[in-house]
Amino acid sequence: MTAKKPDSKKPAWSGRFSDVPSDELLAFGASLPIDRRMWQHDIAGSIAHAKMLARQNVLSDHEANAIVAGLQEIAADIEAGTFEWSLADEDVHMAIEHALIARIGDDGARLHTGRSRNDQVATDTRLYLKERTRDVGRAINALRRELIELAQQHNEVIVPGYTHLQKAQPISLAHYYLAYAQMFARDFRRFMAAHQAADVCPLGSAALAGTGYPLDRDYTARELGFSRVSINALDAVSDRDFLLDALYAAATCHIHLSRLCEEIILWTTEEFGYLQLSGRYSTGSSIMPQKKNADFAELIRGKTGRVIGDLNALLVIMKGLPLAYNKDMQEDKEPAFDALDTVEACLRVMTGMVAGLTVNTERMSTASTGGFMAATDLADYLVEKCNLPFRQAHEIVGSIVLTCERQGRTLQDLSIDELQGFFAGFGRDVEAALRIEKIVEARATAGGTAPKAIAVQLEQTKEVYNNDEQEIALI
Ligand code: ARG
């Protein structure tokens, strides 16, 4: 009796069926258009598996060599764009396996020994994610480098700091850039954590229960560059936490990008006028000739919605799935790929955009001087010089502000006599205390905006950045 040859036109599992789904349904069930981008990882996983099977005497050396050579040829074809992808193959795993069988015959049909698509897809996705989290980590670091550079250049520039989008206290522009540098440093950590979560090899878990073949799981894990082997097969084929970790990292990073965009959009308006976008990072209007729109910043802000949606999609896909693999999980890749592509592209655009900003120093310092930005310092003066409790000082300054507001004046407009009318303890030195540079200089606590404190912040920020650069070079 001769064994039935696999028919490459039929689904791999069709042996058990007397009837098969329509072409329309097969297309509906296919993930090939999405997951074909994991072809390199799929082939790497198969080569490692075949080599291991030969070492364990499950396959002969001859069979394994034929498989490895066939897979390498397929890889070359895909690379060259001559490989014919067919939707009938359902997914990248079947497409490559079918091509292998078509190319080398029966030996190719032995590749899937001791393996299931369940551990195969989990392996491919983890390999892919390790690569992509590293790419995004690099893009984050390029932006961090730019922010550090900008902070170094702008320690002397004073800009209003805001709370509730109301002018609060003057700060150094470096303080502002370094705030974002901390956010992106944390984002980097989150991507590295996702990278670590992905760095576990599920290959050898088979469908859910392990397999009777004497696999050497440590060998395949090492071959594929994984640091660890998964502990429980049932968990290993159904775990997508590493994708959720990466999507959360992407969503949070996008929130930071979006907040920065929001400020760029506001600060480049005529009303603020603190910053100007380079022509390369703005667009005009087809009807209003005066317009210079912050389109790219708006687009990054908008794409944040998409990335948060990607995270949400995967959370909902995974919710309530019974163990182990369910076809629902095929829906994991589209949001994961989309979120990582989007955040990487946005990080790159943002890096160029902030590097090309022109800072209107004049405008920033004028905006920092007028109004009531020195109110806290006036109260601090009363605490320091007149030993008033802060609450009482706050009340006195509050009444000064109210009076000024009614008269359309600013704190700096008041004469010493007028100030003494509110509180007799005001001395001539109050004027110096209200100078904008003095105010900034005074905030010298660790993490504060004083030039001295900024110098320390800069050193700390650079040190973390340098360590992170070393870390990512090693993965
Ligand atoms: N295309 C599938 C996915 O991406 C591969 C795993 C299929 N496994 C299965 N038992 N149907 O999830």
Short mmCIF file of C-alpha atoms and ligand atoms in Angstrom, two decimals:
data_model
loop_
_atom_site.label_atom_id
_atom_site.label_comp_id
_atom_site.label_asym_id
_atom_site.label_seq_id
_atom_site.Cartn_x
_atom_site.Cartn_y
_atom_site.Cartn_z
CA MET A 1 0.00 0.00 0.00
CA THR A 2 1.40 3.39 -0.90
CA ALA A 3 0.94 6.34 1.50
CA LYS A 4 -1.41 9.06 0.37
CA LYS A 5 0.67 12.02 -0.91
CA PRO A 6 -0.28 15.43 0.52
CA ASP A 7 -2.23 17.40 -2.07
CA SER A 8 -0.91 20.95 -2.13
CA LYS A 9 -4.26 22.33 -3.32
CA LYS A 10 -6.11 21.10 -0.26
CA PRO A 11 -5.78 22.45 3.27
CA ALA A 12 -3.19 20.50 5.31
CA TRP A 13 -5.86 19.18 7.65
CA SER A 14 -8.26 18.08 4.87
CA GLY A 15 -7.55 14.34 5.40
CA ARG A 16 -10.28 14.13 8.02
CA PHE A 17 -12.94 15.88 5.92
CA SER A 18 -15.27 14.80 3.20
CA ASP A 19 -16.13 18.37 2.36
CA VAL A 20 -14.07 21.57 2.74
CA PRO A 21 -14.95 25.28 3.16
CA SER A 22 -15.64 27.43 0.10
CA ASP A 23 -12.88 29.63 -1.32
CA GLU A 24 -14.63 32.61 0.19
CA LEU A 25 -14.48 31.07 3.64
CA LEU A 26 -10.90 29.96 3.21
CA ALA A 27 -9.98 33.53 2.30
CA PHE A 28 -11.92 34.73 5.33
CA GLY A 29 -9.95 32.39 7.57
CA ALA A 30 -6.57 33.19 6.06
CA SER A 31 -3.99 35.30 7.87
CA LEU A 32 -1.38 35.17 5.12
CA PRO A 33 -1.64 38.83 4.02
CA ILE A 34 -0.84 39.85 7.61
CA ASP A 35 1.54 37.18 8.88
CA ARG A 36 3.67 36.75 5.77
CA ARG A 37 5.93 39.44 7.08
CA MET A 38 7.12 36.87 9.65
CA TRP A 39 8.56 34.63 6.90
CA GLN A 40 12.15 35.00 8.07
CA HIS A 41 11.23 34.04 11.60
CA ASP A 42 9.14 31.12 10.38
CA ILE A 43 12.01 29.78 8.27
CA ALA A 44 14.52 30.30 11.10
CA GLY A 45 12.23 28.37 13.46
CA SER A 46 11.83 25.53 10.96
CA ILE A 47 15.55 25.26 10.29
CA ALA A 48 16.30 25.08 14.02
CA HIS A 49 13.56 22.48 14.47
CA ALA A 50 14.81 20.31 11.58
CA LYS A 51 18.41 20.44 12.81
CA MET A 52 17.29 19.47 16.28
CA LEU A 53 15.20 16.57 14.93
CA ALA A 54 18.30 15.22 13.18
CA ARG A 55 20.47 15.57 16.29
CA GLN A 56 17.85 13.62 18.19
CA ASN A 57 17.71 10.95 15.44
CA VAL A 58 14.07 11.66 14.71
CA LEU A 59 15.09 12.63 11.17
CA SER A 60 18.10 11.35 9.25
CA ASP A 61 20.86 13.84 8.52
CA HIS A 62 20.01 13.47 4.86
CA GLU A 63 16.36 14.44 5.45
CA ALA A 64 17.25 17.38 7.68
CA ASN A 65 19.84 18.64 5.21
CA ALA A 66 17.31 18.51 2.40
CA ILE A 67 14.83 20.45 4.55
CA VAL A 68 17.38 23.10 5.52
CA ALA A 69 18.58 23.53 1.93
CA GLY A 70 14.98 23.72 0.67
CA LEU A 71 14.07 26.34 3.26
CA GLN A 72 17.13 28.38 2.38
CA GLU A 73 16.12 28.35 -1.28
CA ILE A 74 12.61 29.43 -0.36
CA ALA A 75 14.07 32.26 1.74
CA ALA A 76 16.14 33.39 -1.25
CA ASP A 77 13.02 33.35 -3.46
CA ILE A 78 10.98 35.36 -0.98
CA GLU A 79 13.84 37.82 -0.62
CA ALA A 80 14.07 38.16 -4.40
CA GLY A 81 10.30 38.64 -4.70
CA THR A 82 9.88 35.56 -6.89
CA PHE A 83 8.01 33.46 -4.32
CA GLU A 84 4.36 32.93 -5.18
CA TRP A 85 2.17 33.58 -2.17
CA SER A 86 -1.24 32.00 -2.38
CA LEU A 87 -4.15 32.84 -0.13
CA ALA A 88 -5.22 29.20 -0.35
CA ASP A 89 -2.26 28.44 1.93
CA GLU A 90 -4.05 30.14 4.84
CA ASP A 91 -0.97 31.45 6.63
CA VAL A 92 2.77 31.94 6.38
CA HIS A 93 3.45 28.60 8.06
CA MET A 94 1.43 26.57 5.56
CA ALA A 95 2.68 28.62 2.61
CA ILE A 96 6.28 27.83 3.40
CA GLU A 97 5.61 24.20 4.27
CA HIS A 98 3.68 23.64 1.04
CA ALA A 99 6.46 25.27 -0.95
CA LEU A 100 8.98 23.04 0.78
CA ILE A 101 7.03 19.88 -0.02
CA ALA A 102 6.56 21.01 -3.61
CA ARG A 103 10.30 21.57 -3.83
CA ILE A 104 11.82 18.57 -2.03
CA GLY A 105 8.94 16.10 -1.81
CA ASP A 106 8.44 13.68 1.07
CA ASP A 107 11.38 14.93 3.13
CA GLY A 108 9.58 18.24 3.38
CA ALA A 109 6.51 16.53 4.76
CA ARG A 110 8.63 15.34 7.72
CA LEU A 111 9.43 18.85 8.97
CA HIS A 112 6.27 19.16 11.03
CA THR A 113 7.18 16.13 13.18
CA GLY A 114 6.77 16.95 16.86
CA ARG A 115 5.51 20.42 16.10
CA SER A 116 2.14 22.15 15.83
CA ARG A 117 1.26 25.44 14.22
CA ASN A 118 0.35 26.49 17.75
CA ASP A 119 3.92 26.44 19.05
CA GLN A 120 5.16 27.49 15.61
CA VAL A 121 3.13 30.70 15.47
CA ALA A 122 3.97 31.52 19.08
CA THR A 123 7.68 31.08 18.28
CA ASP A 124 7.54 33.20 15.12
CA THR A 125 5.62 35.97 16.83
CA ARG A 126 8.06 36.09 19.72
CA LEU A 127 11.06 36.20 17.38
CA TYR A 128 9.40 38.96 15.40
CA LEU A 129 8.53 40.92 18.50
CA LYS A 130 12.04 40.73 19.87
CA GLU A 131 13.27 42.35 16.69
CA ARG A 132 10.59 45.03 16.60
CA THR A 133 10.86 46.03 20.26
CA ARG A 134 14.56 46.54 19.61
CA ASP A 135 13.79 48.71 16.56
CA VAL A 136 11.36 50.83 18.53
CA GLY A 137 13.84 51.05 21.42
CA ARG A 138 16.39 52.49 18.99
CA ALA A 139 13.89 55.00 17.64
CA ILE A 140 13.05 56.10 21.19
CA ASN A 141 16.72 56.57 21.93
CA ALA A 142 17.23 58.74 18.87
CA LEU A 143 14.49 61.02 20.15
CA ARG A 144 15.97 61.01 23.65
CA ARG A 145 19.35 61.99 22.22
CA GLU A 146 17.73 64.92 20.41
CA LEU A 147 15.88 66.08 23.53
CA ILE A 148 19.09 65.96 25.58
CA GLU A 149 20.83 67.97 22.87
CA LEU A 150 18.03 70.55 22.88
CA ALA A 151 18.12 70.78 26.67
CA GLN A 152 21.85 71.42 26.54
CA GLN A 153 21.33 74.25 24.06
CA HIS A 154 18.47 75.90 25.95
CA ASN A 155 19.36 75.96 29.62
CA GLU A 156 19.40 79.78 29.59
CA VAL A 157 16.09 80.19 27.79
CA ILE A 158 13.17 80.99 30.08
CA VAL A 159 9.64 79.96 29.18
CA PRO A 160 6.40 80.09 31.15
CA GLY A 161 5.63 76.81 32.89
CA TYR A 162 1.92 75.98 32.97
CA THR A 163 -0.56 74.21 35.17
CA HIS A 164 -4.17 73.96 33.98
CA LEU A 165 -2.77 75.64 30.86
CA GLN A 166 -2.52 78.81 32.91
CA LYS A 167 0.85 80.44 33.33
CA ALA A 168 2.25 79.10 36.59
CA GLN A 169 5.98 79.72 37.11
CA PRO A 170 8.84 80.53 34.79
CA ILE A 171 11.08 77.58 33.95
CA SER A 172 14.10 76.90 31.84
CA LEU A 173 13.30 75.50 28.40
CA ALA A 174 15.82 72.75 29.23
CA HIS A 175 13.58 71.73 32.14
CA TYR A 176 10.77 71.24 29.66
CA TYR A 177 12.79 69.16 27.20
CA LEU A 178 14.19 67.06 30.03
CA ALA A 179 10.69 66.32 31.29
CA TYR A 180 9.97 64.62 27.95
CA ALA A 181 13.36 62.90 28.06
CA GLN A 182 12.25 61.17 31.30
CA MET A 183 8.98 60.02 29.72
CA PHE A 184 10.77 58.48 26.77
CA ALA A 185 13.35 56.90 29.09
CA ARG A 186 10.48 55.11 30.83
CA ASP A 187 9.04 54.11 27.46
CA PHE A 188 12.37 52.60 26.56
CA ARG A 189 12.23 50.52 29.78
CA ARG A 190 8.74 49.31 28.92
CA PHE A 191 9.84 48.18 25.46
CA MET A 192 12.84 46.39 26.96
CA ALA A 193 10.49 44.68 29.42
CA ALA A 194 8.31 43.55 26.49
CA HIS A 195 11.44 42.34 24.74
CA GLN A 196 12.32 40.28 27.79
CA ALA A 197 8.81 38.91 28.05
CA ALA A 198 9.04 37.77 24.42
CA ASP A 199 12.42 36.18 25.00
CA VAL A 200 11.04 32.75 25.94
CA CYS A 201 11.00 29.84 23.47
CA PRO A 202 7.68 27.99 23.17
CA LEU A 203 8.89 25.66 20.41
CA GLY A 204 8.46 22.05 21.52
CA SER A 205 5.17 22.75 23.28
CA ALA A 206 3.51 21.26 20.19
CA ALA A 207 -0.29 21.65 20.16
CA LEU A 208 -0.74 22.11 23.92
CA ALA A 209 0.57 19.01 25.69
CA GLY A 210 4.15 18.60 24.51
CA THR A 211 5.03 15.65 22.28
CA GLY A 212 6.22 12.07 22.44
CA TYR A 213 9.27 12.76 20.25
CA PRO A 214 12.52 13.22 22.16
CA LEU A 215 12.94 16.92 21.40
CA ASP A 216 15.87 18.94 22.69
CA ARG A 217 14.10 22.18 23.51
CA ASP A 218 17.20 23.85 24.89
CA TYR A 219 18.96 23.33 21.60
CA THR A 220 16.25 24.97 19.47
CA ALA A 221 15.92 27.82 21.94
CA ARG A 222 19.67 28.46 21.79
CA GLU A 223 19.73 28.20 17.98
CA LEU A 224 17.01 30.84 17.78
CA GLY A 225 18.67 33.18 20.28
CA PHE A 226 16.09 32.76 23.04
CA SER A 227 17.34 33.10 26.62
CA ARG A 228 14.78 30.78 28.17
CA VAL A 229 12.50 27.85 27.37
CA SER A 230 8.82 28.07 28.32
CA ILE A 231 7.84 26.00 31.37
CA ASN A 232 4.26 24.94 30.62
CA ALA A 233 3.15 23.88 27.13
CA LEU A 234 -0.50 24.75 27.71
CA ASP A 235 0.46 28.28 28.74
CA ALA A 236 3.16 28.63 26.09
CA VAL A 237 0.80 28.16 23.12
CA SER A 238 -1.89 30.44 24.53
CA ASP A 239 0.20 33.21 26.06
CA ARG A 240 0.10 36.56 24.28
CA ASP A 241 1.09 38.64 27.32
CA PHE A 242 4.31 39.65 25.60
CA LEU A 243 2.26 41.29 22.83
CA LEU A 244 0.08 43.04 25.37
CA ASP A 245 3.21 44.31 27.11
CA ALA A 246 4.52 45.70 23.83
CA LEU A 247 1.15 47.25 22.97
CA TYR A 248 0.91 48.89 26.37
CA ALA A 249 4.43 50.23 25.88
CA ALA A 250 3.41 51.54 22.44
CA ALA A 251 0.21 53.14 23.74
CA THR A 252 1.98 54.87 26.62
CA CYS A 253 4.79 56.06 24.36
CA HIS A 254 2.17 57.41 21.98
CA ILE A 255 0.50 59.31 24.78
CA HIS A 256 3.82 61.02 25.44
CA LEU A 257 4.25 61.77 21.75
CA SER A 258 0.73 63.12 21.63
CA ARG A 259 1.26 65.43 24.60
CA LEU A 260 4.42 66.77 23.02
CA CYS A 261 2.50 67.28 19.77
CA GLU A 262 -0.20 69.16 21.60
CA GLU A 263 2.38 71.61 22.95
CA ILE A 264 4.06 71.97 19.57
CA ILE A 265 0.68 72.72 18.01
CA LEU A 266 -0.16 75.30 20.68
CA TRP A 267 3.28 76.86 20.93
CA THR A 268 3.57 77.35 17.18
CA THR A 269 0.30 79.29 16.95
CA GLU A 270 0.36 83.04 16.41
CA GLU A 271 -1.18 83.40 19.87
CA PHE A 272 1.72 81.67 21.64
CA GLY A 273 4.47 82.17 19.07
CA TYR A 274 7.09 80.44 21.24
CA LEU A 275 8.18 78.03 18.54
CA GLN A 276 8.26 77.87 14.79
CA LEU A 277 8.08 74.68 12.81
CA SER A 278 10.54 74.14 10.05
CA GLY A 279 9.01 74.29 6.58
CA ARG A 280 9.85 70.62 6.24
CA TYR A 281 7.51 69.78 9.11
CA SER A 282 4.52 71.94 8.28
CA THR A 283 2.05 72.26 5.46
CA GLY A 284 0.04 75.07 3.93
CA SER A 285 -3.65 75.43 3.22
CA SER A 286 -5.12 75.11 -0.24
CA ILE A 287 -7.38 78.09 0.40
CA MET A 288 -5.81 80.27 3.12
CA PRO A 289 -2.38 81.49 1.98
CA GLN A 290 -1.29 82.62 5.46
CA LYS A 291 -1.54 79.18 7.02
CA LYS A 292 1.35 77.13 8.29
CA ASN A 293 -0.21 74.05 9.78
CA ALA A 294 1.33 71.64 12.24
CA ASP A 295 -0.13 68.74 10.23
CA PHE A 296 2.47 66.19 11.20
CA ALA A 297 2.14 66.92 14.89
CA GLU A 298 -1.64 66.63 14.53
CA LEU A 299 -1.26 63.34 12.70
CA ILE A 300 0.93 61.86 15.41
CA ARG A 301 -1.64 63.03 17.98
CA GLY A 302 -4.37 61.40 15.89
CA LYS A 303 -2.52 58.13 15.44
CA THR A 304 -2.38 57.85 19.22
CA GLY A 305 -6.07 56.91 19.05
CA ARG A 306 -5.24 54.08 16.69
CA VAL A 307 -2.49 52.68 18.87
CA ILE A 308 -4.63 52.80 21.99
CA GLY A 309 -7.27 51.01 19.90
CA ASP A 310 -4.72 48.33 19.00
CA LEU A 311 -4.02 47.68 22.68
CA ASN A 312 -7.71 47.61 23.43
CA ALA A 313 -8.38 45.22 20.54
CA LEU A 314 -5.90 42.66 21.81
CA LEU A 315 -7.10 42.94 25.40
CA VAL A 316 -10.62 42.20 24.24
CA ILE A 317 -9.51 39.40 21.89
CA MET A 318 -7.78 37.60 24.77
CA LYS A 319 -10.51 38.13 27.32
CA GLY A 320 -12.39 34.95 28.16
CA LEU A 321 -10.48 32.63 25.80
CA PRO A 322 -10.43 29.11 27.15
CA LEU A 323 -7.08 27.30 27.07
CA ALA A 324 -5.27 26.73 24.85
CA TYR A 325 -5.04 28.02 21.25
CA ASN A 326 -8.19 29.49 19.72
CA LYS A 327 -8.48 30.90 16.24
CA ASP A 328 -9.43 34.24 17.81
CA MET A 329 -5.74 34.60 18.55
CA GLN A 330 -4.97 34.91 14.86
CA GLU A 331 -6.37 38.44 15.24
CA ASP A 332 -3.43 39.33 17.49
CA LYS A 333 -0.95 40.19 14.75
CA GLU A 334 -2.73 42.98 12.92
CA PRO A 335 -3.00 45.30 15.94
CA ALA A 336 0.45 44.31 17.18
CA PHE A 337 2.14 45.00 13.85
CA ASP A 338 0.15 48.18 13.37
CA ALA A 339 0.98 49.59 16.80
CA LEU A 340 4.70 48.92 16.47
CA ASP A 341 4.88 50.28 12.91
CA THR A 342 2.94 53.36 13.93
CA VAL A 343 4.88 54.20 17.04
CA GLU A 344 8.20 53.67 15.27
CA ALA A 345 7.23 55.92 12.36
CA CYS A 346 5.89 58.59 14.72
CA LEU A 347 9.05 58.53 16.84
CA ARG A 348 11.13 59.13 13.72
CA VAL A 349 8.95 62.00 12.55
CA MET A 350 9.00 63.53 16.02
CA THR A 351 12.79 63.37 16.22
CA GLY A 352 13.17 65.37 13.03
CA MET A 353 10.37 67.73 13.96
CA VAL A 354 11.80 68.77 17.36
CA ALA A 355 15.29 69.05 15.89
CA GLY A 356 13.97 71.53 13.32
CA LEU A 357 12.09 73.79 15.74
CA THR A 358 13.07 77.44 15.92
CA VAL A 359 12.83 78.80 19.45
CA ASN A 360 11.55 82.36 19.83
CA THR A 361 13.55 83.28 22.93
CA GLU A 362 12.23 86.85 23.03
CA ARG A 363 8.64 85.82 22.98
CA MET A 364 9.16 83.18 25.65
CA SER A 365 10.90 85.54 28.01
CA THR A 366 8.33 88.34 27.51
CA ALA A 367 5.57 85.86 28.23
CA SER A 368 7.43 84.76 31.36
CA THR A 369 7.89 88.28 32.69
CA GLY A 370 4.47 89.86 32.54
CA GLY A 371 1.38 88.89 34.48
CA PHE A 372 1.58 87.16 37.80
CA MET A 373 4.21 84.50 37.24
CA ALA A 374 6.22 85.91 40.17
CA ALA A 375 3.34 85.63 42.64
CA THR A 376 4.72 82.53 44.38
CA ASP A 377 8.08 84.24 44.70
CA LEU A 378 6.50 87.30 46.21
CA ALA A 379 4.92 85.05 48.83
CA ASP A 380 8.25 83.22 49.32
CA TYR A 381 9.87 86.63 49.87
CA LEU A 382 7.45 87.32 52.71
CA VAL A 383 8.21 83.92 54.23
CA GLU A 384 11.97 84.30 54.00
CA LYS A 385 12.42 88.00 54.74
CA CYS A 386 9.49 88.65 57.07
CA ASN A 387 9.13 85.18 58.61
CA LEU A 388 5.41 85.01 57.71
CA PRO A 389 3.73 81.61 57.61
CA PHE A 390 3.31 80.63 53.94
CA ARG A 391 -0.51 80.59 54.09
CA GLN A 392 -0.59 84.18 55.35
CA ALA A 393 1.93 85.27 52.71
CA HIS A 394 -0.23 83.55 50.08
CA GLU A 395 -3.25 85.57 51.20
CA ILE A 396 -1.44 88.90 51.08
CA VAL A 397 -0.10 88.22 47.59
CA GLY A 398 -3.56 87.04 46.55
CA SER A 399 -4.99 90.43 47.42
CA ILE A 400 -2.14 92.16 45.55
CA VAL A 401 -2.92 90.08 42.45
CA LEU A 402 -6.62 90.87 42.72
CA THR A 403 -5.91 94.60 42.94
CA CYS A 404 -3.51 94.49 39.99
CA GLU A 405 -6.02 92.54 37.95
CA ARG A 406 -8.75 95.14 38.61
CA GLN A 407 -6.39 97.90 37.57
CA GLY A 408 -5.01 96.05 34.55
CA ARG A 409 -1.46 96.05 35.94
CA THR A 410 1.18 93.43 36.63
CA LEU A 411 3.23 92.69 39.77
CA GLN A 412 6.30 94.28 38.24
CA ASP A 413 4.35 97.54 37.75
CA LEU A 414 3.89 98.09 41.48
CA SER A 415 6.13 100.56 43.29
CA ILE A 416 7.67 99.69 46.62
CA ASP A 417 5.31 102.16 48.32
CA GLU A 418 2.33 100.44 46.83
CA LEU A 419 3.62 97.04 47.96
CA GLN A 420 4.19 98.35 51.45
CA GLY A 421 0.57 99.45 51.42
CA PHE A 422 -0.32 95.76 51.38
CA PHE A 423 2.33 94.71 53.88
CA ALA A 424 4.76 97.00 55.65
CA GLY A 425 7.57 94.43 55.67
CA PHE A 426 8.30 94.68 51.92
CA GLY A 427 11.82 96.07 51.39
CA ARG A 428 13.66 97.53 48.39
CA ASP A 429 15.24 94.14 47.63
CA VAL A 430 11.83 92.82 46.54
CA GLU A 431 12.44 94.13 43.06
CA ALA A 432 15.53 91.93 42.61
CA ALA A 433 13.65 88.97 44.04
CA LEU A 434 11.03 89.38 41.34
CA ARG A 435 13.50 89.33 38.45
CA ILE A 436 12.72 86.40 36.22
CA GLU A 437 16.27 84.97 36.21
CA LYS A 438 16.35 85.14 40.01
CA ILE A 439 13.06 83.30 40.21
CA VAL A 440 14.34 80.47 38.05
CA GLU A 441 17.67 80.41 39.87
CA ALA A 442 15.92 80.04 43.20
CA ARG A 443 14.33 76.69 42.32
CA ALA A 444 17.45 74.70 42.99
CA THR A 445 16.07 71.59 44.67
CA ALA A 446 17.04 68.29 43.04
CA GLY A 447 14.88 68.06 39.92
CA GLY A 448 14.23 71.82 39.97
CA THR A 449 14.57 74.29 37.12
CA ALA A 450 17.55 76.37 38.39
CA PRO A 451 20.47 76.22 35.93
CA LYS A 452 22.53 74.42 38.56
CA ALA A 453 19.82 71.83 39.15
CA ILE A 454 19.38 71.43 35.39
CA ALA A 455 23.09 70.65 35.07
CA VAL A 456 22.58 67.79 37.52
CA GLN A 457 19.40 66.64 35.72
CA LEU A 458 21.29 66.65 32.46
CA GLU A 459 24.05 64.48 33.85
CA GLN A 460 21.55 62.04 35.32
CA THR A 461 19.51 61.91 32.12
CA LYS A 462 22.62 61.34 30.02
CA GLU A 463 23.83 58.59 32.31
CA VAL A 464 20.55 56.66 32.05
CA TYR A 465 20.56 57.22 28.29
CA ASN A 466 24.13 55.94 27.93
CA ASN A 467 23.37 52.83 29.97
CA ASP A 468 20.29 52.18 27.84
CA GLU A 469 22.31 52.57 24.66
CA GLN A 470 24.75 49.97 25.94
CA GLU A 471 21.91 47.67 26.85
CA ILE A 472 20.22 47.83 23.46
CA ALA A 473 23.50 47.28 21.64
CA LEU A 474 23.70 43.88 23.32
CA ILE A 475 20.28 42.54 22.37
N1 ARG B 1 -2.57 31.44 11.39
C1 ARG B 1 -2.68 30.96 12.73
C2 ARG B 1 -2.54 32.13 13.70
O1 ARG B 1 -1.99 33.11 13.32
C3 ARG B 1 -1.63 29.95 13.02
C4 ARG B 1 -1.97 28.99 14.12
C5 ARG B 1 -2.98 28.06 13.66
N2 ARG B 1 -3.22 27.01 14.59
C6 ARG B 1 -4.34 26.29 14.55
N3 ARG B 1 -4.49 25.38 15.43
N4 ARG B 1 -5.27 26.57 13.69
O2 ARG B 1 -2.99 32.07 14.82
#
